[in-house]
Coordinates of C-alpha atoms and ligand atoms in Angstrom, one line a residue:
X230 CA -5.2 15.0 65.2
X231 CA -4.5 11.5 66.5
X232 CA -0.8 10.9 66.5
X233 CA 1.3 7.9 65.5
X234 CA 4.7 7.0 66.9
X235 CA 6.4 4.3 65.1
X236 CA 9.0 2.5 67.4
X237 CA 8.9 2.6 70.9
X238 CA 12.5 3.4 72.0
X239 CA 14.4 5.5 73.9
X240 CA 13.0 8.1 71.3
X241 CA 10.0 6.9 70.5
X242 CA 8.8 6.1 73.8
X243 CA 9.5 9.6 75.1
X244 CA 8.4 11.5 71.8
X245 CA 4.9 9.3 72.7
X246 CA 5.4 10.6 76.6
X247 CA 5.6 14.1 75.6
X248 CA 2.3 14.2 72.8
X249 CA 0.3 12.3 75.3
X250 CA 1.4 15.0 78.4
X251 CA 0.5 17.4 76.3
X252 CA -3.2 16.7 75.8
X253 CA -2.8 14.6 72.5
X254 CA -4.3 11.3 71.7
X255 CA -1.2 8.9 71.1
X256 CA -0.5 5.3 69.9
X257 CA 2.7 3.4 70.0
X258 CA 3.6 1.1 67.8
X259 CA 6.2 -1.3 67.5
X260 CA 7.5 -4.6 65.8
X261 CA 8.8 -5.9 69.0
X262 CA 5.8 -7.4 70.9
X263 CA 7.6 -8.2 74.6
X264 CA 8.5 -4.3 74.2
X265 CA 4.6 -3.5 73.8
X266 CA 3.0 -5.8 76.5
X267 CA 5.0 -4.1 78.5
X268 CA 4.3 -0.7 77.6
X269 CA 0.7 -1.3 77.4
X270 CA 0.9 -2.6 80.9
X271 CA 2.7 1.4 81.8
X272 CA 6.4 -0.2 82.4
X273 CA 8.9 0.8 80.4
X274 CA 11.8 -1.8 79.1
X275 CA 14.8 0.5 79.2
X276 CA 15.9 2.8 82.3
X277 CA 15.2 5.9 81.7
X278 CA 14.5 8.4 85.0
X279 CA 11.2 9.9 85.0
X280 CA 9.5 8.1 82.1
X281 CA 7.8 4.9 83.1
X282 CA 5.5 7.2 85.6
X283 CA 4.7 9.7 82.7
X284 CA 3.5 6.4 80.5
X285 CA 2.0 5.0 83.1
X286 CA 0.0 7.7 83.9
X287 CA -1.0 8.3 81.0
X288 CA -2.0 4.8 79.7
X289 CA -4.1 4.9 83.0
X290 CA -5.7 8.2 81.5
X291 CA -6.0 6.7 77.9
X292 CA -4.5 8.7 76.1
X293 CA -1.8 7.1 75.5
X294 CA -2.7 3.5 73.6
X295 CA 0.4 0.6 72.4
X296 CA 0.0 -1.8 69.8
X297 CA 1.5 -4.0 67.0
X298 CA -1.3 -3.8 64.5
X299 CA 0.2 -2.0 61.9
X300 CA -2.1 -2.1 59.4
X301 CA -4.8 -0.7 61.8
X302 CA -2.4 1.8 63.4
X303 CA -1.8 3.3 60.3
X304 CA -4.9 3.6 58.7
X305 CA -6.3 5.2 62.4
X306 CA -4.4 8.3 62.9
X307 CA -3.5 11.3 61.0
X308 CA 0.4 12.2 61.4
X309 CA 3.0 9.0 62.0
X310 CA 6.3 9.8 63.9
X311 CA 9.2 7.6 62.3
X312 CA 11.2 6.4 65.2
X313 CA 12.8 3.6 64.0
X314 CA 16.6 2.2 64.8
X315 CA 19.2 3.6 62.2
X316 CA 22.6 2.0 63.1
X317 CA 25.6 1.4 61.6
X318 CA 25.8 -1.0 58.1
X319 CA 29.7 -2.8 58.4
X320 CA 30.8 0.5 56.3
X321 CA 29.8 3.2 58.5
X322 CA 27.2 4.6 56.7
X323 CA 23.4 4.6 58.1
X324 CA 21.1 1.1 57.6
X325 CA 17.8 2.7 56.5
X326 CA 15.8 -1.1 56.2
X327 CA 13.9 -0.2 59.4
X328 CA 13.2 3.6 57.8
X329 CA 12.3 1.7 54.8
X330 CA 10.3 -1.1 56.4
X331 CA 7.9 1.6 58.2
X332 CA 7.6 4.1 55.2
X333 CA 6.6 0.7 53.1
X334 CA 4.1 -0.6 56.0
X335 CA 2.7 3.2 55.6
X336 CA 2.3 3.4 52.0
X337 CA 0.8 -0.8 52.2
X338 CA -1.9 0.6 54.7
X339 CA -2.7 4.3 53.9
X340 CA -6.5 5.0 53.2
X341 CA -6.2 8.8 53.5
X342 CA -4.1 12.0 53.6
X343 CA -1.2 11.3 56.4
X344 CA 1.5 13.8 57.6
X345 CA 4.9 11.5 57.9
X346 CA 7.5 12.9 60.4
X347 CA 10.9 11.7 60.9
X348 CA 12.5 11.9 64.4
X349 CA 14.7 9.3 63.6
X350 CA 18.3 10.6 62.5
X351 CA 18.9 10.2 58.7
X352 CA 21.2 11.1 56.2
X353 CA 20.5 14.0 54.1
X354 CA 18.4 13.3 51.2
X355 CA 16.3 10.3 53.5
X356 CA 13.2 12.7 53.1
X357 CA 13.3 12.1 49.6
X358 CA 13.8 8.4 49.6
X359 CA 11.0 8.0 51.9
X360 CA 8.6 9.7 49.8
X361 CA 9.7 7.3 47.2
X362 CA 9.2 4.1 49.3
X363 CA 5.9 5.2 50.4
X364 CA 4.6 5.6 47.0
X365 CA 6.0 2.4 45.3
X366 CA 4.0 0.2 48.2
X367 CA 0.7 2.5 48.1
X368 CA -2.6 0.8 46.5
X369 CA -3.7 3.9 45.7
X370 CA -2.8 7.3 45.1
X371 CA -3.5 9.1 48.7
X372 CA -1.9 12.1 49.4
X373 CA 0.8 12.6 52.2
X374 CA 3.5 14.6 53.4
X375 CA 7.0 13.9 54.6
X376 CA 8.9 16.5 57.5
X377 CA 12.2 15.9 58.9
X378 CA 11.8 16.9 62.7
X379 CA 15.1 15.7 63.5
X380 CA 15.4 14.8 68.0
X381 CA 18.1 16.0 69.9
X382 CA 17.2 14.8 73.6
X383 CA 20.3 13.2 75.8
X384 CA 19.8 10.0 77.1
X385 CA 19.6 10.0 80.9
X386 CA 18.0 13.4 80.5
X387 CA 15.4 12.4 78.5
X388 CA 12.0 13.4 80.2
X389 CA 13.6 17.3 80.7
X390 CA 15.1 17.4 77.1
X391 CA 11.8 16.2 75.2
X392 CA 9.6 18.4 77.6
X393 CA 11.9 21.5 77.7
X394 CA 13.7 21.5 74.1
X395 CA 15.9 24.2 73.4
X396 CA 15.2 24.4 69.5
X397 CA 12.4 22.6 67.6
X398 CA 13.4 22.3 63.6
X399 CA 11.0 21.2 60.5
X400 CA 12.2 20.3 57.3
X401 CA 9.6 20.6 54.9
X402 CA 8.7 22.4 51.5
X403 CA 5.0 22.4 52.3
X404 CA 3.0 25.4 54.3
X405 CA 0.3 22.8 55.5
X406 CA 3.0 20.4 57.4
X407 CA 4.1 23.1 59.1
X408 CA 1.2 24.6 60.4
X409 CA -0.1 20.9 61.5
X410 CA 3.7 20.0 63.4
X411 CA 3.0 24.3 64.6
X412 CA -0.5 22.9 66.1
X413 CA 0.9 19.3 67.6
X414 CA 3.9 21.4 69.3
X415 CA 1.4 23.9 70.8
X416 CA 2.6 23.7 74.2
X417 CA 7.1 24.6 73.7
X418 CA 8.0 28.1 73.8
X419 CA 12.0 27.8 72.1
X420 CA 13.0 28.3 69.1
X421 CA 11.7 27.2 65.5
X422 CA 14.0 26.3 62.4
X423 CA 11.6 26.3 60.0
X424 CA 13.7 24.8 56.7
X425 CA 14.5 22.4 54.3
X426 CA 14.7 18.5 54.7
X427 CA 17.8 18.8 54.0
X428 CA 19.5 21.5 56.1
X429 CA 17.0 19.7 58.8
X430 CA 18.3 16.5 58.3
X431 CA 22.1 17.9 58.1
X432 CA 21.8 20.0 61.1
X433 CA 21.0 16.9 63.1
X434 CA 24.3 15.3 62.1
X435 CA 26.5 18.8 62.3
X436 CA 25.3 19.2 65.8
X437 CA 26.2 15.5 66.8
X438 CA 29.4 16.0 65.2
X439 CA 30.4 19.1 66.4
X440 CA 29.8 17.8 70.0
X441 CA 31.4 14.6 69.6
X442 CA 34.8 16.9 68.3
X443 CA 34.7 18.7 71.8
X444 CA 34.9 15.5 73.5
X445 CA 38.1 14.2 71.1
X446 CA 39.9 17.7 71.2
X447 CA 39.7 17.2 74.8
X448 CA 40.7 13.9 74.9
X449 CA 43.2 14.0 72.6
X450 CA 44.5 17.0 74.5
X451 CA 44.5 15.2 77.6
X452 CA 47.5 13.0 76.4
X453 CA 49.8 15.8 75.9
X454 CA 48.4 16.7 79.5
X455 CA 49.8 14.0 80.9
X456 CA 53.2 14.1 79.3
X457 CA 53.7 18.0 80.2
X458 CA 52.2 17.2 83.8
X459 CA 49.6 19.1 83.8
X460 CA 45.9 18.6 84.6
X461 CA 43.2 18.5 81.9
X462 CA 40.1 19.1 84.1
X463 CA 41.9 22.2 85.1
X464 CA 42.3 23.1 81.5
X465 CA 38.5 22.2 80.9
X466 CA 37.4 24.7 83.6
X467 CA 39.7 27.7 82.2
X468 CA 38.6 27.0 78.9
X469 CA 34.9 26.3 79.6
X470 CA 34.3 29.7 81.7
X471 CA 34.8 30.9 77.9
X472 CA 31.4 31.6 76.8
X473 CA 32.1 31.2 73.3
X474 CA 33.7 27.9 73.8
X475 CA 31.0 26.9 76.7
X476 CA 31.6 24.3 79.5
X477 CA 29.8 21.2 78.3
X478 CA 31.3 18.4 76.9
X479 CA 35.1 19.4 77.7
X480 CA 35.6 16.1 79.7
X481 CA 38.0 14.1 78.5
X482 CA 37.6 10.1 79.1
X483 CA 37.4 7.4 77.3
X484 CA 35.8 8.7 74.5
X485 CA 32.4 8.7 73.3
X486 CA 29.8 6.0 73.0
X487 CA 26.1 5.4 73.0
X488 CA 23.8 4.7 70.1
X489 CA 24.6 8.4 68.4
X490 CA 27.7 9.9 68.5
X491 CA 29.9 7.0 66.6
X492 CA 26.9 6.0 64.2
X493 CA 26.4 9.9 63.4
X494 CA 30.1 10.6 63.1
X495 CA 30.9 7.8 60.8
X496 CA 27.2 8.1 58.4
X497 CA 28.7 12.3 58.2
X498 CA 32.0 10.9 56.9
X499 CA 30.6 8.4 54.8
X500 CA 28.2 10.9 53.2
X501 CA 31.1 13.3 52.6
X502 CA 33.3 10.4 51.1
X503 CA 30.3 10.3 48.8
X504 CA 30.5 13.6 47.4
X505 CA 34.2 13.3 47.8
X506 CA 34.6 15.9 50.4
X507 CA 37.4 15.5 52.3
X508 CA 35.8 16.1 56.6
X509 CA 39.7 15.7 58.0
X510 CA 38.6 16.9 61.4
X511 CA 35.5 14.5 62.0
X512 CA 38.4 11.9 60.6
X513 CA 40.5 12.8 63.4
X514 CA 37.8 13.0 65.6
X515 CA 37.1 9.1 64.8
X516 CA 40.4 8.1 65.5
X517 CA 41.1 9.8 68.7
X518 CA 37.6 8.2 70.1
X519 CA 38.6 4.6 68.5
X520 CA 42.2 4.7 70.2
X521 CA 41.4 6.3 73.8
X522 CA 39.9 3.1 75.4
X523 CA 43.5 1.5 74.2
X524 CA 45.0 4.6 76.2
X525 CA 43.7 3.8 79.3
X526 CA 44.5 0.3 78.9
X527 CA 47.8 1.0 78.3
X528 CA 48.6 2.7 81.7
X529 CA 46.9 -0.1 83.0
X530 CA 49.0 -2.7 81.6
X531 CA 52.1 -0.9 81.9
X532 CA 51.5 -0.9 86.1
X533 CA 50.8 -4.6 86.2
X534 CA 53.3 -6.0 83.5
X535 CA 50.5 -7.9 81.4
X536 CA 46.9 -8.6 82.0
X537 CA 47.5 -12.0 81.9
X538 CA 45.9 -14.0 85.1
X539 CA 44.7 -10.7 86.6
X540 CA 42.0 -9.5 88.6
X541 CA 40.8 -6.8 86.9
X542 CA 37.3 -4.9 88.3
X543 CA 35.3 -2.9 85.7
X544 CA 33.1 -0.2 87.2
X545 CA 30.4 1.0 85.4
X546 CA 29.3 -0.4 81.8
X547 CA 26.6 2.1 80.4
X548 CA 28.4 4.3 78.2
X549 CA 27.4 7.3 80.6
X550 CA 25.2 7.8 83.6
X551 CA 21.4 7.5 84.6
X552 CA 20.9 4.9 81.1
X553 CA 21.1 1.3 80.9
X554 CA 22.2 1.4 77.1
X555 CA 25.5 -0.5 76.3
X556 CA 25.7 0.5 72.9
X557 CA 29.1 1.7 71.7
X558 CA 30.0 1.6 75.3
X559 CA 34.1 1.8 75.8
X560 CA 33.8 -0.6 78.5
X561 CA 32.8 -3.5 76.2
X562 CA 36.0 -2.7 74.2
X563 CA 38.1 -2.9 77.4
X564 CA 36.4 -6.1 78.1
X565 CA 37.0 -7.1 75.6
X566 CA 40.2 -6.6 75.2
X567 CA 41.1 -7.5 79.1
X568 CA 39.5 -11.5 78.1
X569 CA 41.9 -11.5 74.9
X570 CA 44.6 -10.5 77.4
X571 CA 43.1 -13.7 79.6
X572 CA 42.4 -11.1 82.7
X573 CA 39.9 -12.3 85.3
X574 CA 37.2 -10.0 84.5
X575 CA 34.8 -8.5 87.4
X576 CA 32.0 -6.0 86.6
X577 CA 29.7 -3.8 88.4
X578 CA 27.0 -1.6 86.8
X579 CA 23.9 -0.6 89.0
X580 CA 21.5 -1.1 85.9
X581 CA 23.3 -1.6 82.9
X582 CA 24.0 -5.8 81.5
X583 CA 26.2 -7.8 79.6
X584 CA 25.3 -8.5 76.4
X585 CA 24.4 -12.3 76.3
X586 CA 27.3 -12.9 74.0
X587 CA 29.1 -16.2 75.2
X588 CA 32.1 -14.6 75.0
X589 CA 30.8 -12.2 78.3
X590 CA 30.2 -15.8 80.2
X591 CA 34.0 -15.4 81.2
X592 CA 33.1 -12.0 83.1
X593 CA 32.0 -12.2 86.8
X594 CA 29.0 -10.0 87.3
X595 CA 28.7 -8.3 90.5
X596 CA 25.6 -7.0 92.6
X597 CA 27.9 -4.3 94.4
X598 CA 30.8 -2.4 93.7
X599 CA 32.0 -3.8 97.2
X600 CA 31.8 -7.4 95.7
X601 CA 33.4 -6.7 92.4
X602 CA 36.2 -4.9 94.2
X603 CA 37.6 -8.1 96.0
X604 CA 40.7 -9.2 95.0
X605 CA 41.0 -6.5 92.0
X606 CA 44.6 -5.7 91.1
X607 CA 43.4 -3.0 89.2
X608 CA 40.2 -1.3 89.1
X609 CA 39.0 0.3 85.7
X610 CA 36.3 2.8 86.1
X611 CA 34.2 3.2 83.2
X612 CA 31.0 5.2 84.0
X613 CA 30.8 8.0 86.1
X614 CA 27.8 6.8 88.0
X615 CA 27.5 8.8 91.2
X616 CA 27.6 5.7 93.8
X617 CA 31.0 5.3 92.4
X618 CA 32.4 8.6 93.6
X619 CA 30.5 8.5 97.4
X620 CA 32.0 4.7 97.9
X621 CA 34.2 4.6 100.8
X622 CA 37.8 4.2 99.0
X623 CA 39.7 3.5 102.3
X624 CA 37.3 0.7 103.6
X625 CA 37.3 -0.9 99.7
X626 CA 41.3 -0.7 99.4
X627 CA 41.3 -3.5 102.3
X628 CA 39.3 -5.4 99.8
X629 CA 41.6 -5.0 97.5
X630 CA 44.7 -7.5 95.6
X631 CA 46.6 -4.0 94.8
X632 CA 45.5 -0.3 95.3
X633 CA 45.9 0.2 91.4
X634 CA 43.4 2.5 90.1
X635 CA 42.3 3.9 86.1
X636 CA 39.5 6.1 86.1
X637 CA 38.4 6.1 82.7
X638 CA 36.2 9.6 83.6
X639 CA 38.0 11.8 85.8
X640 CA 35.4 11.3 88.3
X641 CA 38.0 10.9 91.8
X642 CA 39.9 13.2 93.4
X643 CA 43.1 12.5 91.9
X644 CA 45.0 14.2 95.3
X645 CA 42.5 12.4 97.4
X646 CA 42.8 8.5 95.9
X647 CA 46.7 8.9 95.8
X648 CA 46.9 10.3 99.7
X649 CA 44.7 6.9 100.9
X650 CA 47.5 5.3 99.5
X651 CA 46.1 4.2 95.6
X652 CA 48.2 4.4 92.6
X653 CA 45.6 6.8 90.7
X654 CA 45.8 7.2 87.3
X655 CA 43.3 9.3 85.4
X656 CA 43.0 10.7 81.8
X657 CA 45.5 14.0 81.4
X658 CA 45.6 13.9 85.5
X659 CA 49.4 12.7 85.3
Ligands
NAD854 P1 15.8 2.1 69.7 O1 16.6 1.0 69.0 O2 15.8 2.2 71.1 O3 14.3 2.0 69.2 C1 13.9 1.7 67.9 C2 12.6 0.9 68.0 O4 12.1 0.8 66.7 C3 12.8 -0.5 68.5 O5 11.9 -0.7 69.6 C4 12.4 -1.4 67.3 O6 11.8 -2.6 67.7 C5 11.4 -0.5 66.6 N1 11.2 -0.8 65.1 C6 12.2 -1.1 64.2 N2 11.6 -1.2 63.0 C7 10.2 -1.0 63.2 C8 9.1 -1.0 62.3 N3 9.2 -1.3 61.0 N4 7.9 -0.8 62.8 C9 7.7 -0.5 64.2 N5 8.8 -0.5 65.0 C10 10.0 -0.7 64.5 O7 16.4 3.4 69.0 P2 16.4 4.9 69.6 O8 17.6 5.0 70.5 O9 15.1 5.2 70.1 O10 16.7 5.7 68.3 C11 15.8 5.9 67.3 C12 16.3 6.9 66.3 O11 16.4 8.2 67.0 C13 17.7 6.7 65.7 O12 17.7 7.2 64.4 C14 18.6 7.5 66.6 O13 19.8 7.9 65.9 C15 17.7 8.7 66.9 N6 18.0 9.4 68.1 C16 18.3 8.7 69.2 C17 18.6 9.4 70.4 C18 19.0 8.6 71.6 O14 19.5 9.2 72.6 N7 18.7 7.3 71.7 C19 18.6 10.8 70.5 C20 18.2 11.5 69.3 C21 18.0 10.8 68.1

């Protein structure tokens, strides 16, 4: 079987890594030709630890091929991964025209029988639509399959995730897709949720969900934290050692971000609004996350009077760790926000970049953490990227306008900052 992977993504680009390491013959396609030139030539054009040497490797082997020739692409190989972007439309609900675009470019160029797998996440009833789009654009009536195969891998931890998965789950009503997605997953020993499209396409969005409610319970506990003086990372670890409630994603912040959680959330809430269910604790949890940036800020402004005419240094603007991806990050909101509230804007990230919005021109960019940190009245730490937390605190507070610190993660020492003389302020650290 020679495998497809339409888009070359964060998810596509690792789905292709993970076929290709284990022994298949893979092609990448994508729309974006600056994105394939430099996949062809093995670099990768997003940061993602571990994965530019496991493409590159592999298109050194050949087994692993890029192009933008749909039409030939499609009528080559056998079984087509759908990788394709599904953000946000304006109403919160999922934008299937890139979905639709590739299912219509399949049934256009179809010659033969082709298994049609969707990694890309999708609202429940996608499967069926897809089916439908294919046929209406085929010239003829070839026969194919559609399986939901929804991806759960974490940014950041992409290369172990996609290599290592904890549970691999088809959606499909036929016997033959799911002996062939059986064969092409040889290698994973974890287990199989053999089901419907449906239920595959809905446990997708229950598990992104249900993690995205830990992170609001927590942050939304965090504020009555800090009014009864207590500590919510101390909280987190009592709860956590729990293993029914489980440790991971207890960290209250500034909320979540990233291409997933919101859009996943919102499309859940949408769909229910559909079928006029009533999902009051995914509301909540959308609220929480769209107010906790504000939170923060609110400290903030509260210690300097107004923003107005300040220097203000943002650390960190990936919306976590070890990625360069800026989608839904809160630190665009707070800057945002700080450039409404005319604040002199710094920023540090070690990978991640400004949007080229002119709006951003206002912000000055740093190469260091040292640099941005000169001047700052108050310093707004937004990612938790490990440099952050081994910086030297006492050497950078000479470089400082005031020792004011907000860290939006939780990431310092709260007892530590405060005793080298910074007003430290976390999330539920009060
Ligand atoms: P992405 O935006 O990084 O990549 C999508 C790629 O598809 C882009 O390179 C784009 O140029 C390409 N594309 C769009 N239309 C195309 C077409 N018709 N033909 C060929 N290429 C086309 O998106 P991503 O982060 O990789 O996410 C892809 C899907 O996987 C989304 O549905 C997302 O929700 C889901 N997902 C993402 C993650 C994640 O951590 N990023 C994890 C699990 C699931």
């Amino acid at each position: 079987m020679k495998i497809l992977i339409i888009g070359t993504g964060y998810v596509g680009a690792t789905t292709a890594m993970v076929f290709a390491e284990t022994g298949w013959q893979v092609t990448g396609l994508d729309i974006d030709a600056g994105k394939i030139e430099r996949l062809k030539q093995g670099r990768l054009h997003f940061h993602e630890p571990g994965l530019e040497a496991l493409i590159a490797k592999h298109v050194q082997s050949g087994r692993l091929q890029f192009t933008t020739d749909k039409e030939i692409a499609i009528k080559e190989h056998d079984v087509i991964f759908l990788c394709v972007g599904t953000p946000s439309l304006p109403d919160g609900s999922a934008d299937l025209r890139y979905i639709r675009q590739a299912a219509e470019d399949i049934g256009r160029s179809m010659k033969g029988y082709k298994l049609v797998v969707t990694k890309s996440t999708v609202p429940v009833g996608t499967q069926e639509k897809i089916k439908k789009w294919i046929e209406s654009a085929q010239q003829a009536a070839y026969p194919f399959e559609v399986a939901s195969n929804p991806e759960f891998l974490r940014e950041g931890k992409a290369v172990k995730d996609a290599l290592n998965p904890d549970r691999i789950v088809i959606g499909t009503d036929s016997q033959r897709a799911t002996e062939q997605l059986k064969k092409l997953y040889w290698p994973f020993v974890c287990p199989w949720i053999v089901t419907t499209p449906r239920t595959a396409e809905l446990i997708k969005y229950a598990s992104n969900s249900f993690l995205a409610t830990k992170i609001s319970y927590m942050n939304e506990l965090a504020r009555l934290c800090d009014e009864l003086e207590v500590d919510v990372t101390e909280i987190a670890e009592g709860m956590g050692l729990d293993p029914r409630i489980g440790s991971s994603f207890l960290q209250a912040g500034l909320g979540y971000g990233g291409s997933c959680f919101p859009k996943d959330v919102s499309e859940l809430v949408m769909t229910s609004r559909k079928h006029h269910v009533h999902l009051g604790i995914l509301e909540g949890v959308m609220e929480v996350n769209r107010t906790q940036y504000a939170y923060l800020l609110d400290k903030a402004r509260s210690r300097l009077t107004s923003f107005a005419d300040k220097t203000v240094t943002i650390l960190g603007l990936a919306f976590k760790p070890d990625t360069d991806d800026i989608r839904e990050a809160p630190a665009l909101r707070i800057i945002d926000q700080l450039l409404l509230e005319q604040a002199n804007v710094r920023l540090y990230d070690p990978i991640a970049a400004l949007p080229p919005h002119g709006s951003y021109r206002a912000v000055k960019v740093c190469t260091s953490a040292e640099e941005a940190l000169r001047g700052a009245e108050a310093i707004i730490l937004c990612t938790e990227w490990p440099e952050f937390e081994r910086l030297d605190w006492k050497k950078a507070k000479k470089l400082l306008g005031q020792p004011n610190f907000f860290d939006g993660r939780n990431m310092m020492n709260a007892k530590r900052m405060r005793r080298i003389g910074y007003y430290y302020q976390g999330i539920g650290k009060a």
